[in-house]
PDB file of C-alpha atoms in Angstrom:
ATOM      1  CA  MET W   1     -42.587   3.649 -98.850  1.00  0.00           C
ATOM      2  CA  ILE W   2     -41.577   5.220-102.152  1.00  0.00           C
ATOM      3  CA  LEU W   3     -43.677   5.261-105.321  1.00  0.00           C
ATOM      4  CA  PRO W   4     -42.465   3.773-108.628  1.00  0.00           C
ATOM      5  CA  THR W   5     -40.199   5.927-110.777  1.00  0.00           C
ATOM      6  CA  GLU W   6     -42.199   5.111-113.912  1.00  0.00           C
ATOM      7  CA  PHE W   7     -45.690   3.683-114.077  1.00  0.00           C
ATOM      8  CA  ASP W   8     -45.233   1.136-116.842  1.00  0.00           C
ATOM      9  CA  GLN W   9     -45.773  -2.520-117.733  1.00  0.00           C
ATOM     10  CA  ASN W  10     -44.572  -4.071-114.453  1.00  0.00           C
ATOM     11  CA  GLU W  11     -46.890  -1.910-112.313  1.00  0.00           C
ATOM     12  CA  TRP W  12     -49.801  -2.721-114.649  1.00  0.00           C
ATOM     13  CA  PHE W  13     -48.918  -6.406-114.469  1.00  0.00           C
ATOM     14  CA  VAL W  14     -49.068  -6.312-110.644  1.00  0.00           C
ATOM     15  CA  ILE W  15     -52.371  -4.385-110.609  1.00  0.00           C
ATOM     16  CA  LEU W  16     -54.048  -6.657-113.165  1.00  0.00           C
ATOM     17  CA  GLY W  17     -52.606  -9.734-111.434  1.00  0.00           C
ATOM     18  CA  LEU W  18     -54.083  -8.619-108.115  1.00  0.00           C
ATOM     19  CA  ILE W  19     -57.504  -7.941-109.676  1.00  0.00           C
ATOM     20  CA  PHE W  20     -57.416 -11.322-111.419  1.00  0.00           C
ATOM     21  CA  GLY W  21     -56.391 -12.978-108.136  1.00  0.00           C
ATOM     22  CA  LEU W  22     -59.253 -11.357-106.210  1.00  0.00           C
ATOM     23  CA  PHE W  23     -61.622 -12.373-108.998  1.00  0.00           C
ATOM     24  CA  ILE W  24     -60.523 -16.011-108.650  1.00  0.00           C
ATOM     25  CA  ILE W  25     -60.955 -15.963-104.858  1.00  0.00           C
ATOM     26  CA  PHE W  26     -64.510 -14.614-105.043  1.00  0.00           C
ATOM     27  CA  LEU W  27     -65.501 -16.650-108.080  1.00  0.00           C
ATOM     28  CA  LEU W  28     -64.582 -20.088-106.728  1.00  0.00           C
ATOM     29  CA  PRO W  29     -67.184 -21.746-104.499  1.00  0.00           C
ATOM     30  CA  ASN W  30     -66.317 -21.963-100.792  1.00  0.00           C
ATOM     31  CA  ARG W  31     -64.600 -25.252-100.208  1.00  0.00           C
ATOM     32  CA  ILE W  32     -62.234 -24.228 -97.432  1.00  0.00           C
ATOM     33  CA  PRO W  33     -63.160 -22.147 -94.322  1.00  0.00           C
ATOM     34  CA  PHE W  34     -62.235 -18.517 -94.835  1.00  0.00           C
ATOM     35  CA  SER W  35     -60.183 -18.354 -91.602  1.00  0.00           C
ATOM     36  CA  LEU W  36     -57.942 -21.012 -93.137  1.00  0.00           C
ATOM     37  CA  VAL W  37     -57.890 -19.314 -96.539  1.00  0.00           C
ATOM     38  CA  ILE W  38     -56.634 -16.106 -94.884  1.00  0.00           C
ATOM     39  CA  LEU W  39     -53.754 -17.996 -93.260  1.00  0.00           C
ATOM     40  CA  ILE W  40     -52.769 -19.814 -96.456  1.00  0.00           C
ATOM     41  CA  MET W  41     -52.813 -16.584 -98.478  1.00  0.00           C
ATOM     42  CA  LEU W  42     -50.858 -14.776 -95.764  1.00  0.00           C
ATOM     43  CA  PHE W  43     -48.355 -17.632 -95.663  1.00  0.00           C
ATOM     44  CA  SER W  44     -47.795 -17.369 -99.424  1.00  0.00           C
ATOM     45  CA  ALA W  45     -47.247 -13.602 -99.190  1.00  0.00           C
ATOM     46  CA  THR W  46     -44.988 -13.892 -96.124  1.00  0.00           C
ATOM     47  CA  THR W  47     -42.779 -16.644 -97.554  1.00  0.00           C
ATOM     48  CA  ALA W  48     -42.395 -14.604-100.765  1.00  0.00           C
ATOM     49  CA  ARG W  49     -41.397 -11.598 -98.658  1.00  0.00           C
ATOM     50  CA  LEU W  50     -38.927 -13.612 -96.575  1.00  0.00           C
ATOM     51  CA  SER W  51     -37.390 -15.242 -99.668  1.00  0.00           C
ATOM     52  CA  ASP W  52     -36.813 -11.814-101.198  1.00  0.00           C
ATOM     53  CA  GLN W  53     -35.540 -10.497 -97.886  1.00  0.00           C
ATOM     54  CA  LEU W  54     -32.960 -13.271 -97.926  1.00  0.00           C
ATOM     55  CA  LEU W  55     -32.072 -13.294-101.634  1.00  0.00           C
ATOM     56  CA  ALA W  56     -32.596  -9.726-102.844  1.00  0.00           C
ATOM     57  CA  ARG W  57     -31.303  -7.759 -99.840  1.00  0.00           C
ATOM     58  CA  PRO W  58     -28.463  -5.308-100.643  1.00  0.00           C
ATOM     59  CA  GLN W  59     -25.713  -7.544 -99.195  1.00  0.00           C
ATOM     60  CA  VAL W  60     -26.796 -10.522-101.335  1.00  0.00           C
ATOM     61  CA  ASP W  61     -28.549  -8.836-104.271  1.00  0.00           C
ATOM     62  CA  PHE W  62     -29.333 -11.787-106.565  1.00  0.00           C
ATOM     63  CA  TYR W  63     -32.132  -9.805-108.214  1.00  0.00           C
ATOM     64  CA  ASP W  64     -34.161  -6.601-108.048  1.00  0.00           C
ATOM     65  CA  ILE W  65     -37.918  -6.322-107.788  1.00  0.00           C
ATOM     66  CA  MET W  66     -39.744  -3.747-109.958  1.00  0.00           C
ATOM     67  CA  ASP W  67     -38.007  -0.576-111.180  1.00  0.00           C
ATOM     68  CA  THR W  68     -35.298   0.103-108.625  1.00  0.00           C
ATOM     69  CA  GLU W  69     -33.138  -1.454-105.927  1.00  0.00           C
ATOM     70  CA  LYS W  70     -35.287   0.403-103.403  1.00  0.00           C
ATOM     71  CA  TYR W  71     -38.257  -1.087-101.615  1.00  0.00           C
ATOM     72  CA  ASP W  72     -41.206   0.624-103.260  1.00  0.00           C
ATOM     73  CA  LEU W  73     -44.951   0.315-102.825  1.00  0.00           C
ATOM     74  CA  PHE W  74     -45.254  -2.103-105.747  1.00  0.00           C
ATOM     75  CA  ASP W  75     -42.556  -4.361-104.257  1.00  0.00           C
ATOM     76  CA  PHE W  76     -44.902  -4.751-101.296  1.00  0.00           C
ATOM     77  CA  LEU W  77     -47.946  -5.329-103.527  1.00  0.00           C
ATOM     78  CA  THR W  78     -46.027  -7.976-105.518  1.00  0.00           C
ATOM     79  CA  TYR W  79     -46.102 -10.262-102.479  1.00  0.00           C
ATOM     80  CA  PHE W  80     -49.889 -10.282-102.596  1.00  0.00           C
ATOM     81  CA  LEU W  81     -49.734 -11.689-106.136  1.00  0.00           C
ATOM     82  CA  TYR W  82     -48.673 -14.935-104.460  1.00  0.00           C
ATOM     83  CA  ALA W  83     -51.672 -15.017-102.113  1.00  0.00           C
ATOM     84  CA  PRO W  84     -54.292 -16.198-104.692  1.00  0.00           C
ATOM     85  CA  PHE W  85     -51.612 -18.502-106.106  1.00  0.00           C
ATOM     86  CA  GLY W  86     -51.392 -20.243-102.704  1.00  0.00           C
ATOM     87  CA  TYR W  87     -55.176 -20.341-102.397  1.00  0.00           C
ATOM     88  CA  LEU W  88     -55.618 -21.957-105.812  1.00  0.00           C
ATOM     89  CA  PHE W  89     -52.928 -24.501-104.939  1.00  0.00           C
ATOM     90  CA  ILE W  90     -54.861 -25.606-101.837  1.00  0.00           C
ATOM     91  CA  TYR W  91     -58.281 -25.258-103.482  1.00  0.00           C
ATOM     92  CA  LEU W  92     -57.440 -27.674-106.297  1.00  0.00           C
ATOM     93  CA  TYR W  93     -55.774 -30.030-103.817  1.00  0.00           C
ATOM     94  CA  GLU W  94     -59.118 -30.294-102.011  1.00  0.00           C
ATOM     95  CA  LYS W  95     -61.316 -30.258-105.110  1.00  0.00           C
ATOM     96  CA  PHE W  96     -59.519 -33.182-106.766  1.00  0.00           C
ATOM     97  CA  GLN W  97     -58.925 -34.959-103.437  1.00  0.00           C
ATOM     98  CA  ILE W  98     -55.225 -35.310-104.087  1.00  0.00           C
ATOM     99  CA  ARG W  99     -53.745 -37.694-101.539  1.00  0.00           C
ATOM    100  CA  GLU W 100     -50.750 -39.960-100.937  1.00  0.00           C
ATOM    101  CA  LYS W 101     -48.500 -40.507-103.988  1.00  0.00           C
ATOM    102  CA  LYS W 102     -50.474 -38.073-106.149  1.00  0.00           C
ATOM    103  CA  THR W 103     -49.348 -35.311-103.743  1.00  0.00           C
ATOM    104  CA  PHE W 104     -45.772 -35.732-104.966  1.00  0.00           C
ATOM    105  CA  LEU W 105     -46.813 -35.219-108.589  1.00  0.00           C
ATOM    106  CA  TYR W 106     -49.123 -32.349-107.600  1.00  0.00           C
ATOM    107  CA  ILE W 107     -46.318 -30.432-105.838  1.00  0.00           C
ATOM    108  CA  LEU W 108     -43.995 -31.090-108.769  1.00  0.00           C
ATOM    109  CA  LEU W 109     -46.541 -29.767-111.304  1.00  0.00           C
ATOM    110  CA  TRP W 110     -47.251 -26.676-109.208  1.00  0.00           C
ATOM    111  CA  SER W 111     -43.537 -25.986-108.852  1.00  0.00           C
ATOM    112  CA  ILE W 112     -43.227 -26.059-112.650  1.00  0.00           C
ATOM    113  CA  PHE W 113     -46.275 -23.785-112.880  1.00  0.00           C
ATOM    114  CA  GLY W 114     -44.755 -21.452-110.238  1.00  0.00           C
ATOM    115  CA  THR W 115     -41.508 -21.253-112.184  1.00  0.00           C
ATOM    116  CA  PHE W 116     -43.471 -20.539-115.365  1.00  0.00           C
ATOM    117  CA  PHE W 117     -45.447 -17.817-113.562  1.00  0.00           C
ATOM    118  CA  GLU W 118     -42.180 -16.265-112.382  1.00  0.00           C
ATOM    119  CA  ALA W 119     -40.863 -16.360-115.947  1.00  0.00           C
ATOM    120  CA  ILE W 120     -43.938 -14.347-117.008  1.00  0.00           C
ATOM    121  CA  CYS W 121     -43.315 -11.911-114.127  1.00  0.00           C
ATOM    122  CA  THR W 122     -39.711 -11.560-115.279  1.00  0.00           C
ATOM    123  CA  TYR W 123     -40.887 -10.933-118.851  1.00  0.00           C
ATOM    124  CA  PHE W 124     -42.964  -8.032-117.524  1.00  0.00           C
ATOM    125  CA  ASP W 125     -39.939  -6.705-115.548  1.00  0.00           C
ATOM    126  CA  VAL W 126     -41.390  -7.508-112.136  1.00  0.00           C
ATOM    127  CA  PHE W 127     -38.093  -9.275-111.360  1.00  0.00           C
ATOM    128  CA  GLN W 128     -34.772  -8.233-112.796  1.00  0.00           C
ATOM    129  CA  TYR W 129     -32.171 -10.943-112.368  1.00  0.00           C
ATOM    130  CA  LYS W 130     -28.557 -10.115-111.576  1.00  0.00           C
ATOM    131  CA  ALA W 131     -26.972 -13.312-110.289  1.00  0.00           C
ATOM    132  CA  TRP W 132     -30.171 -15.362-110.371  1.00  0.00           C
ATOM    133  CA  ASP W 133     -31.451 -17.902-112.849  1.00  0.00           C
ATOM    134  CA  ILE W 134     -35.031 -19.079-113.361  1.00  0.00           C
ATOM    135  CA  ARG W 135     -33.878 -22.696-112.737  1.00  0.00           C
ATOM    136  CA  TYR W 136     -33.020 -21.776-109.124  1.00  0.00           C
ATOM    137  CA  SER W 137     -36.611 -20.639-108.641  1.00  0.00           C
ATOM    138  CA  PHE W 138     -37.872 -24.157-109.275  1.00  0.00           C
ATOM    139  CA  THR W 139     -36.015 -25.365-106.170  1.00  0.00           C
ATOM    140  CA  VAL W 140     -37.436 -22.484-104.118  1.00  0.00           C
ATOM    141  CA  TYR W 141     -40.994 -23.293-105.285  1.00  0.00           C
ATOM    142  CA  LEU W 142     -40.498 -26.998-104.617  1.00  0.00           C
ATOM    143  CA  GLY W 143     -39.617 -26.213-101.005  1.00  0.00           C
ATOM    144  CA  LEU W 144     -42.277 -23.560-100.500  1.00  0.00           C
ATOM    145  CA  GLN W 145     -45.146 -25.546-102.081  1.00  0.00           C
ATOM    146  CA  SER W 146     -44.296 -28.489 -99.847  1.00  0.00           C
ATOM    147  CA  LEU W 147     -44.282 -26.193 -96.802  1.00  0.00           C
ATOM    148  CA  THR W 148     -47.625 -24.642 -97.821  1.00  0.00           C
ATOM    149  CA  LEU W 149     -49.227 -28.050 -98.134  1.00  0.00           C
ATOM    150  CA  LEU W 150     -47.724 -29.208 -94.846  1.00  0.00           C
ATOM    151  CA  LEU W 151     -49.086 -26.114 -93.122  1.00  0.00           C
ATOM    152  CA  TYR W 152     -52.509 -26.661 -94.687  1.00  0.00           C
ATOM    153  CA  VAL W 153     -52.678 -30.304 -93.567  1.00  0.00           C
ATOM    154  CA  LEU W 154     -51.736 -29.299 -90.003  1.00  0.00           C
ATOM    155  CA  LEU W 155     -54.254 -26.448 -89.944  1.00  0.00           C
ATOM    156  CA  LYS W 156     -56.981 -28.642 -91.392  1.00  0.00           C
ATOM    157  CA  ARG W 157     -56.362 -31.242 -88.687  1.00  0.00           C
ATOM    158  CA  SER W 158     -56.533 -28.548 -86.031  1.00  0.00           C
ATOM    159  CA  TYR W 159     -59.710 -27.061 -87.550  1.00  0.00           C
ATOM    160  CA  ASN W 160     -61.408 -30.450 -87.770  1.00  0.00           C
ATOM    161  CA  SER W 161     -60.595 -31.292 -84.167  1.00  0.00           C
ATOM    162  CA  PHE W 162     -62.145 -27.982 -83.118  1.00  0.00           C
ATOM    163  CA  CYS W 163     -65.193 -27.991 -85.401  1.00  0.00           C
ATOM    164  CA  LYS W 164     -66.086 -31.676 -85.508  1.00  0.00           C
ATOM    165  CA  ASP W 165     -69.517 -31.029 -87.027  1.00  0.00           C
ATOM    166  CA  GLU W 166     -68.166 -29.271 -90.069  1.00  0.00           C
ATOM    167  CA  GLU W 167     -65.157 -31.266 -91.203  1.00  0.00           C
ATOM    168  CA  ILE W 168     -63.328 -30.189 -94.336  1.00  0.00           C
TER     169      ILE W 168
ATOM    170  CA  MET V   1     -18.147 -14.957 -84.001  1.00  0.00           C
ATOM    171  CA  MET V   2     -19.119 -14.799 -80.323  1.00  0.00           C
ATOM    172  CA  LYS V   3     -21.849 -12.275 -81.178  1.00  0.00           C
ATOM    173  CA  LEU V   4     -23.286 -14.588 -83.795  1.00  0.00           C
ATOM    174  CA  LEU V   5     -23.289 -17.484 -81.326  1.00  0.00           C
ATOM    175  CA  ILE V   6     -25.095 -15.372 -78.717  1.00  0.00           C
ATOM    176  CA  ILE V   7     -27.866 -14.305 -81.104  1.00  0.00           C
ATOM    177  CA  LEU V   8     -28.074 -17.815 -82.576  1.00  0.00           C
ATOM    178  CA  ASN V   9     -28.461 -19.349 -79.110  1.00  0.00           C
ATOM    179  CA  LEU V  10     -30.998 -16.707 -78.146  1.00  0.00           C
ATOM    180  CA  SER V  11     -33.011 -17.361 -81.326  1.00  0.00           C
ATOM    181  CA  ILE V  12     -32.980 -21.139 -80.857  1.00  0.00           C
ATOM    182  CA  LEU V  13     -33.960 -20.870 -77.187  1.00  0.00           C
ATOM    183  CA  LEU V  14     -36.723 -18.401 -77.970  1.00  0.00           C
ATOM    184  CA  LEU V  15     -38.006 -20.641 -80.759  1.00  0.00           C
ATOM    185  CA  LEU V  16     -37.882 -23.720 -78.517  1.00  0.00           C
ATOM    186  CA  PHE V  17     -39.579 -21.912 -75.661  1.00  0.00           C
ATOM    187  CA  THR V  18     -42.300 -20.642 -78.004  1.00  0.00           C
ATOM    188  CA  SER V  19     -42.844 -24.110 -79.482  1.00  0.00           C
ATOM    189  CA  VAL V  20     -43.127 -26.029 -76.227  1.00  0.00           C
ATOM    190  CA  SER V  21     -44.945 -23.589 -73.963  1.00  0.00           C
ATOM    191  CA  LYS V  22     -48.704 -23.404 -73.741  1.00  0.00           C
ATOM    192  CA  LYS V  23     -49.926 -20.298 -75.498  1.00  0.00           C
ATOM    193  CA  LYS V  24     -52.991 -18.239 -74.722  1.00  0.00           C
ATOM    194  CA  LEU V  25     -53.966 -17.679 -78.358  1.00  0.00           C
ATOM    195  CA  SER V  26     -55.028 -20.502 -80.676  1.00  0.00           C
ATOM    196  CA  LEU V  27     -52.752 -21.963 -83.359  1.00  0.00           C
ATOM    197  CA  PHE V  28     -54.644 -19.983 -86.031  1.00  0.00           C
ATOM    198  CA  GLU V  29     -54.262 -16.710 -84.136  1.00  0.00           C
ATOM    199  CA  ASN V  30     -50.590 -17.296 -83.396  1.00  0.00           C
ATOM    200  CA  LEU V  31     -49.842 -18.019 -87.045  1.00  0.00           C
ATOM    201  CA  PHE V  32     -51.749 -14.922 -88.108  1.00  0.00           C
ATOM    202  CA  VAL V  33     -49.778 -12.756 -85.641  1.00  0.00           C
ATOM    203  CA  ILE V  34     -46.382 -14.106 -86.657  1.00  0.00           C
ATOM    204  CA  MET V  35     -47.023 -13.711 -90.397  1.00  0.00           C
ATOM    205  CA  VAL V  36     -48.452 -10.191 -90.169  1.00  0.00           C
ATOM    206  CA  ILE V  37     -45.537  -9.118 -87.956  1.00  0.00           C
ATOM    207  CA  GLU V  38     -43.022 -10.702 -90.364  1.00  0.00           C
ATOM    208  CA  LEU V  39     -44.517  -8.737 -93.264  1.00  0.00           C
ATOM    209  CA  PHE V  40     -44.524  -5.442 -91.364  1.00  0.00           C
ATOM    210  CA  ILE V  41     -41.196  -5.733 -89.570  1.00  0.00           C
ATOM    211  CA  THR V  42     -39.234  -6.722 -92.681  1.00  0.00           C
ATOM    212  CA  SER V  43     -40.918  -3.930 -94.673  1.00  0.00           C
ATOM    213  CA  TYR V  44     -40.117  -1.440 -91.894  1.00  0.00           C
ATOM    214  CA  GLY V  45     -36.496  -2.622 -91.908  1.00  0.00           C
ATOM    215  CA  SER V  46     -36.212  -2.353 -95.695  1.00  0.00           C
ATOM    216  CA  VAL V  47     -37.555   1.196 -95.649  1.00  0.00           C
ATOM    217  CA  LEU V  48     -34.886   2.115 -93.071  1.00  0.00           C
ATOM    218  CA  TYR V  49     -31.791   0.508 -94.561  1.00  0.00           C
ATOM    219  CA  VAL V  50     -32.652   0.338 -98.266  1.00  0.00           C
ATOM    220  CA  ASN V  51     -34.837   3.367 -98.996  1.00  0.00           C
ATOM    221  CA  THR V  52     -33.802   6.077 -96.560  1.00  0.00           C
ATOM    222  CA  ASN V  53     -30.360   4.762 -95.519  1.00  0.00           C
ATOM    223  CA  SER V  54     -31.237   5.720 -91.957  1.00  0.00           C
ATOM    224  CA  TRP V  55     -29.618   2.472 -90.855  1.00  0.00           C
ATOM    225  CA  GLU V  56     -26.519   0.895 -92.249  1.00  0.00           C
ATOM    226  CA  ILE V  57     -26.036  -2.823 -91.881  1.00  0.00           C
ATOM    227  CA  SER V  58     -22.375  -3.816 -91.629  1.00  0.00           C
ATOM    228  CA  GLN V  59     -20.923  -5.744 -94.538  1.00  0.00           C
ATOM    229  CA  GLY V  60     -19.900  -9.298 -93.897  1.00  0.00           C
ATOM    230  CA  ALA V  61     -21.714 -12.564 -93.477  1.00  0.00           C
ATOM    231  CA  THR V  62     -21.713 -12.551 -89.653  1.00  0.00           C
ATOM    232  CA  SER V  63     -23.424  -9.169 -89.361  1.00  0.00           C
ATOM    233  CA  MET V  64     -25.902 -10.123 -92.059  1.00  0.00           C
ATOM    234  CA  VAL V  65     -26.908 -13.332 -90.276  1.00  0.00           C
ATOM    235  CA  ILE V  66     -27.143 -11.572 -86.890  1.00  0.00           C
ATOM    236  CA  PHE V  67     -29.402  -8.872 -88.329  1.00  0.00           C
ATOM    237  CA  PHE V  68     -31.483 -11.390 -90.287  1.00  0.00           C
ATOM    238  CA  LEU V  69     -32.102 -13.427 -87.126  1.00  0.00           C
ATOM    239  CA  PHE V  70     -32.986 -10.310 -85.152  1.00  0.00           C
ATOM    240  CA  GLU V  71     -35.350  -9.055 -87.837  1.00  0.00           C
ATOM    241  CA  THR V  72     -37.093 -12.267 -88.873  1.00  0.00           C
ATOM    242  CA  LEU V  73     -37.029 -14.396 -85.737  1.00  0.00           C
ATOM    243  CA  VAL V  74     -36.350 -12.582 -82.460  1.00  0.00           C
ATOM    244  CA  THR V  75     -38.538  -9.512 -83.096  1.00  0.00           C
ATOM    245  CA  PRO V  76     -41.630 -11.401 -84.400  1.00  0.00           C
ATOM    246  CA  LEU V  77     -41.413 -13.936 -81.547  1.00  0.00           C
ATOM    247  CA  LEU V  78     -41.262 -11.167 -78.937  1.00  0.00           C
ATOM    248  CA  TYR V  79     -44.334  -9.526 -80.492  1.00  0.00           C
ATOM    249  CA  LEU V  80     -46.014 -12.935 -80.504  1.00  0.00           C
ATOM    250  CA  TRP V  81     -45.458 -13.258 -76.759  1.00  0.00           C
ATOM    251  CA  LEU V  82     -46.772  -9.761 -76.215  1.00  0.00           C
ATOM    252  CA  PHE V  83     -50.011 -10.535 -78.074  1.00  0.00           C
ATOM    253  CA  ASN V  84     -50.432 -13.839 -76.245  1.00  0.00           C
ATOM    254  CA  PHE V  85     -50.400 -12.036 -72.904  1.00  0.00           C
ATOM    255  CA  TYR V  86     -52.193  -8.974 -74.229  1.00  0.00           C
ATOM    256  CA  PHE V  87     -55.411 -10.817 -75.127  1.00  0.00           C
ATOM    257  CA  THR V  88     -55.632 -12.716 -71.864  1.00  0.00           C
ATOM    258  CA  THR V  89     -55.125  -9.714 -69.613  1.00  0.00           C
ATOM    259  CA  LYS V  90     -58.266  -7.791 -68.789  1.00  0.00           C
ATOM    260  CA  SER V  91     -56.624  -4.831 -67.088  1.00  0.00           C
ATOM    261  CA  VAL V  92     -55.785  -1.884 -69.338  1.00  0.00           C
ATOM    262  CA  GLY V  93     -52.846  -1.024 -67.092  1.00  0.00           C
ATOM    263  CA  LYS V  94     -51.329  -4.468 -67.510  1.00  0.00           C
ATOM    264  CA  LYS V  95     -51.863  -4.356 -71.289  1.00  0.00           C
ATOM    265  CA  LEU V  96     -50.093  -1.011 -71.395  1.00  0.00           C
ATOM    266  CA  GLY V  97     -47.312  -2.242 -69.125  1.00  0.00           C
ATOM    267  CA  LEU V  98     -46.733  -5.357 -71.246  1.00  0.00           C
ATOM    268  CA  SER V  99     -46.619  -3.314 -74.435  1.00  0.00           C
ATOM    269  CA  VAL V 100     -44.120  -0.851 -72.938  1.00  0.00           C
ATOM    270  CA  LEU V 101     -41.998  -3.720 -71.611  1.00  0.00           C
ATOM    271  CA  THR V 102     -41.890  -5.490 -74.994  1.00  0.00           C
ATOM    272  CA  ILE V 103     -41.054  -2.320 -76.887  1.00  0.00           C
ATOM    273  CA  LEU V 104     -38.277  -1.512 -74.394  1.00  0.00           C
ATOM    274  CA  LEU V 105     -36.930  -5.053 -74.731  1.00  0.00           C
ATOM    275  CA  LEU V 106     -36.910  -4.755 -78.529  1.00  0.00           C
ATOM    276  CA  LEU V 107     -35.218  -1.381 -78.298  1.00  0.00           C
ATOM    277  CA  SER V 108     -32.594  -2.753 -75.883  1.00  0.00           C
ATOM    278  CA  LEU V 109     -31.793  -5.570 -78.309  1.00  0.00           C
ATOM    279  CA  GLU V 110     -31.535  -3.069 -81.151  1.00  0.00           C
ATOM    280  CA  ILE V 111     -29.144  -0.951 -79.066  1.00  0.00           C
ATOM    281  CA  VAL V 112     -27.036  -4.075 -78.417  1.00  0.00           C
ATOM    282  CA  LEU V 113     -26.812  -4.551 -82.198  1.00  0.00           C
ATOM    283  CA  VAL V 114     -25.720  -0.913 -82.529  1.00  0.00           C
ATOM    284  CA  LYS V 115     -23.044  -1.444 -79.824  1.00  0.00           C
ATOM    285  CA  TRP V 116     -21.889  -4.581 -81.671  1.00  0.00           C
ATOM    286  CA  GLU V 117     -21.668  -2.442 -84.840  1.00  0.00           C
ATOM    287  CA  VAL V 118     -24.092  -4.682 -86.722  1.00  0.00           C
ATOM    288  CA  ILE V 119     -26.360  -1.669 -87.253  1.00  0.00           C
ATOM    289  CA  SER V 120     -25.121   1.897 -87.385  1.00  0.00           C
ATOM    290  CA  TYR V 121     -27.514   4.790 -87.184  1.00  0.00           C
ATOM    291  CA  ALA V 122     -27.307   7.569 -89.781  1.00  0.00           C
ATOM    292  CA  LYS V 123     -29.965  10.264 -89.503  1.00  0.00           C
ATOM    293  CA  TRP V 124     -31.608   8.050 -86.875  1.00  0.00           C
ATOM    294  CA  SER V 125     -31.984   7.805 -83.130  1.00  0.00           C
ATOM    295  CA  ALA V 126     -33.233   5.167 -80.710  1.00  0.00           C
ATOM    296  CA  TYR V 127     -36.258   7.389 -79.986  1.00  0.00           C
ATOM    297  CA  TYR V 128     -37.414   6.974 -83.590  1.00  0.00           C
ATOM    298  CA  SER V 129     -37.138   3.207 -83.181  1.00  0.00           C
ATOM    299  CA  LEU V 130     -39.360   3.488 -80.117  1.00  0.00           C
ATOM    300  CA  ILE V 131     -41.995   5.160 -82.293  1.00  0.00           C
ATOM    301  CA  GLY V 132     -41.425   2.580 -85.052  1.00  0.00           C
ATOM    302  CA  TYR V 133     -42.042  -0.405 -82.742  1.00  0.00           C
ATOM    303  CA  LEU V 134     -45.078   1.321 -81.271  1.00  0.00           C
ATOM    304  CA  ALA V 135     -46.446   2.028 -84.769  1.00  0.00           C
ATOM    305  CA  ILE V 136     -46.062  -1.643 -85.768  1.00  0.00           C
ATOM    306  CA  LEU V 137     -47.899  -2.629 -82.590  1.00  0.00           C
ATOM    307  CA  LEU V 138     -50.722  -0.170 -83.265  1.00  0.00           C
ATOM    308  CA  ILE V 139     -51.108  -1.228 -86.906  1.00  0.00           C
ATOM    309  CA  THR V 140     -51.043  -4.947 -86.112  1.00  0.00           C
ATOM    310  CA  LEU V 141     -53.370  -4.848 -83.116  1.00  0.00           C
ATOM    311  CA  PRO V 142     -56.627  -3.993 -84.979  1.00  0.00           C
ATOM    312  CA  LEU V 143     -55.841  -6.600 -87.651  1.00  0.00           C
ATOM    313  CA  ILE V 144     -55.475  -9.287 -84.990  1.00  0.00           C
ATOM    314  CA  VAL V 145     -58.650  -8.165 -83.238  1.00  0.00           C
ATOM    315  CA  LEU V 146     -60.529  -8.426 -86.560  1.00  0.00           C
ATOM    316  CA  TYR V 147     -59.143 -11.890 -87.281  1.00  0.00           C
ATOM    317  CA  LYS V 148     -59.939 -13.059 -83.717  1.00  0.00           C
ATOM    318  CA  GLN V 149     -63.512 -11.836 -84.068  1.00  0.00           C
ATOM    319  CA  TYR V 150     -63.912 -13.509 -87.455  1.00  0.00           C
ATOM    320  CA  LEU V 151     -62.473 -16.754 -86.120  1.00  0.00           C
ATOM    321  CA  GLN V 152     -64.839 -16.728 -83.146  1.00  0.00           C
ATOM    322  CA  LYS V 153     -67.843 -16.133 -85.417  1.00  0.00           C
ATOM    323  CA  GLU V 154     -66.808 -18.915 -87.794  1.00  0.00           C
ATOM    324  CA  TRP V 155     -66.120 -21.420 -85.032  1.00  0.00           C
ATOM    325  CA  ILE V 156     -69.340 -20.569 -83.232  1.00  0.00           C
ATOM    326  CA  ARG V 157     -71.246 -20.920 -86.524  1.00  0.00           C
ATOM    327  CA  SER V 158     -69.800 -24.361 -87.107  1.00  0.00           C
ATOM    328  CA  LYS V 159     -70.678 -25.645 -83.601  1.00  0.00           C
TER     329      LYS V 159
END
């Protein structure tokens, strides 16, 4: 994997974002079993990777990530920016006991927040749009947040059926 | 178009078979395996055809879809099957045999894609791919072992 051509604001943004993300994970009290947290964070990183693989690959090329069209080390690290994002999404869902109709509003608000977060990333040159528009990202987040929550609910059910004494 | 249909049918059948069959690993472990493999295999692919241009992917929607299915669905599912058998087999010989078989199967599929002119090698040979698939296996294996151990500890703790 190649290194960035210039170490500037986008690399610093990714590094500081990762530190901030780790800080959030360790600072928040344990509300969800860590085995589940790992899967949710991995899911967020993997879906971000797969979305880019589909939308930013050379044949499609809607946008570039970081400095070049190449796949550099910081492209890879960018995906882990989404891991704490996914964790916080699930954490607050549990903390505020969001259920039924509130879930709809919750996903909608997080999709707006996700789009806003991407706009900040774009401001710091993490993403460089070619044939992409920030409005399209909202639709992507709407789908992915719903999938994340669906996965969490399924995993939680599976965890609870296995560890009946310690239900989440 | 026939090539696309073949890979599409293969992907759907593999996905169906994986969904309905009883697996040796738990849901948590299976999800962990598939996501780690997705991250590694797509990164490995990008290094080859974006960074080093060792592979060239043919232009055109059909080739792109065929390669995307191979990279993001067929390959991770085959690794998933390998790990499901790997952790239930006690014998080292069988573990080794299964790993060799999976890697050869992946390589054969890759060679089919080369024959179909979906991928063309430039500064690359099938032997390198053999090493690549083995490297992914060796990097992923300890991560899965660690996650399995953690999961066992957590589930035992909660009992």
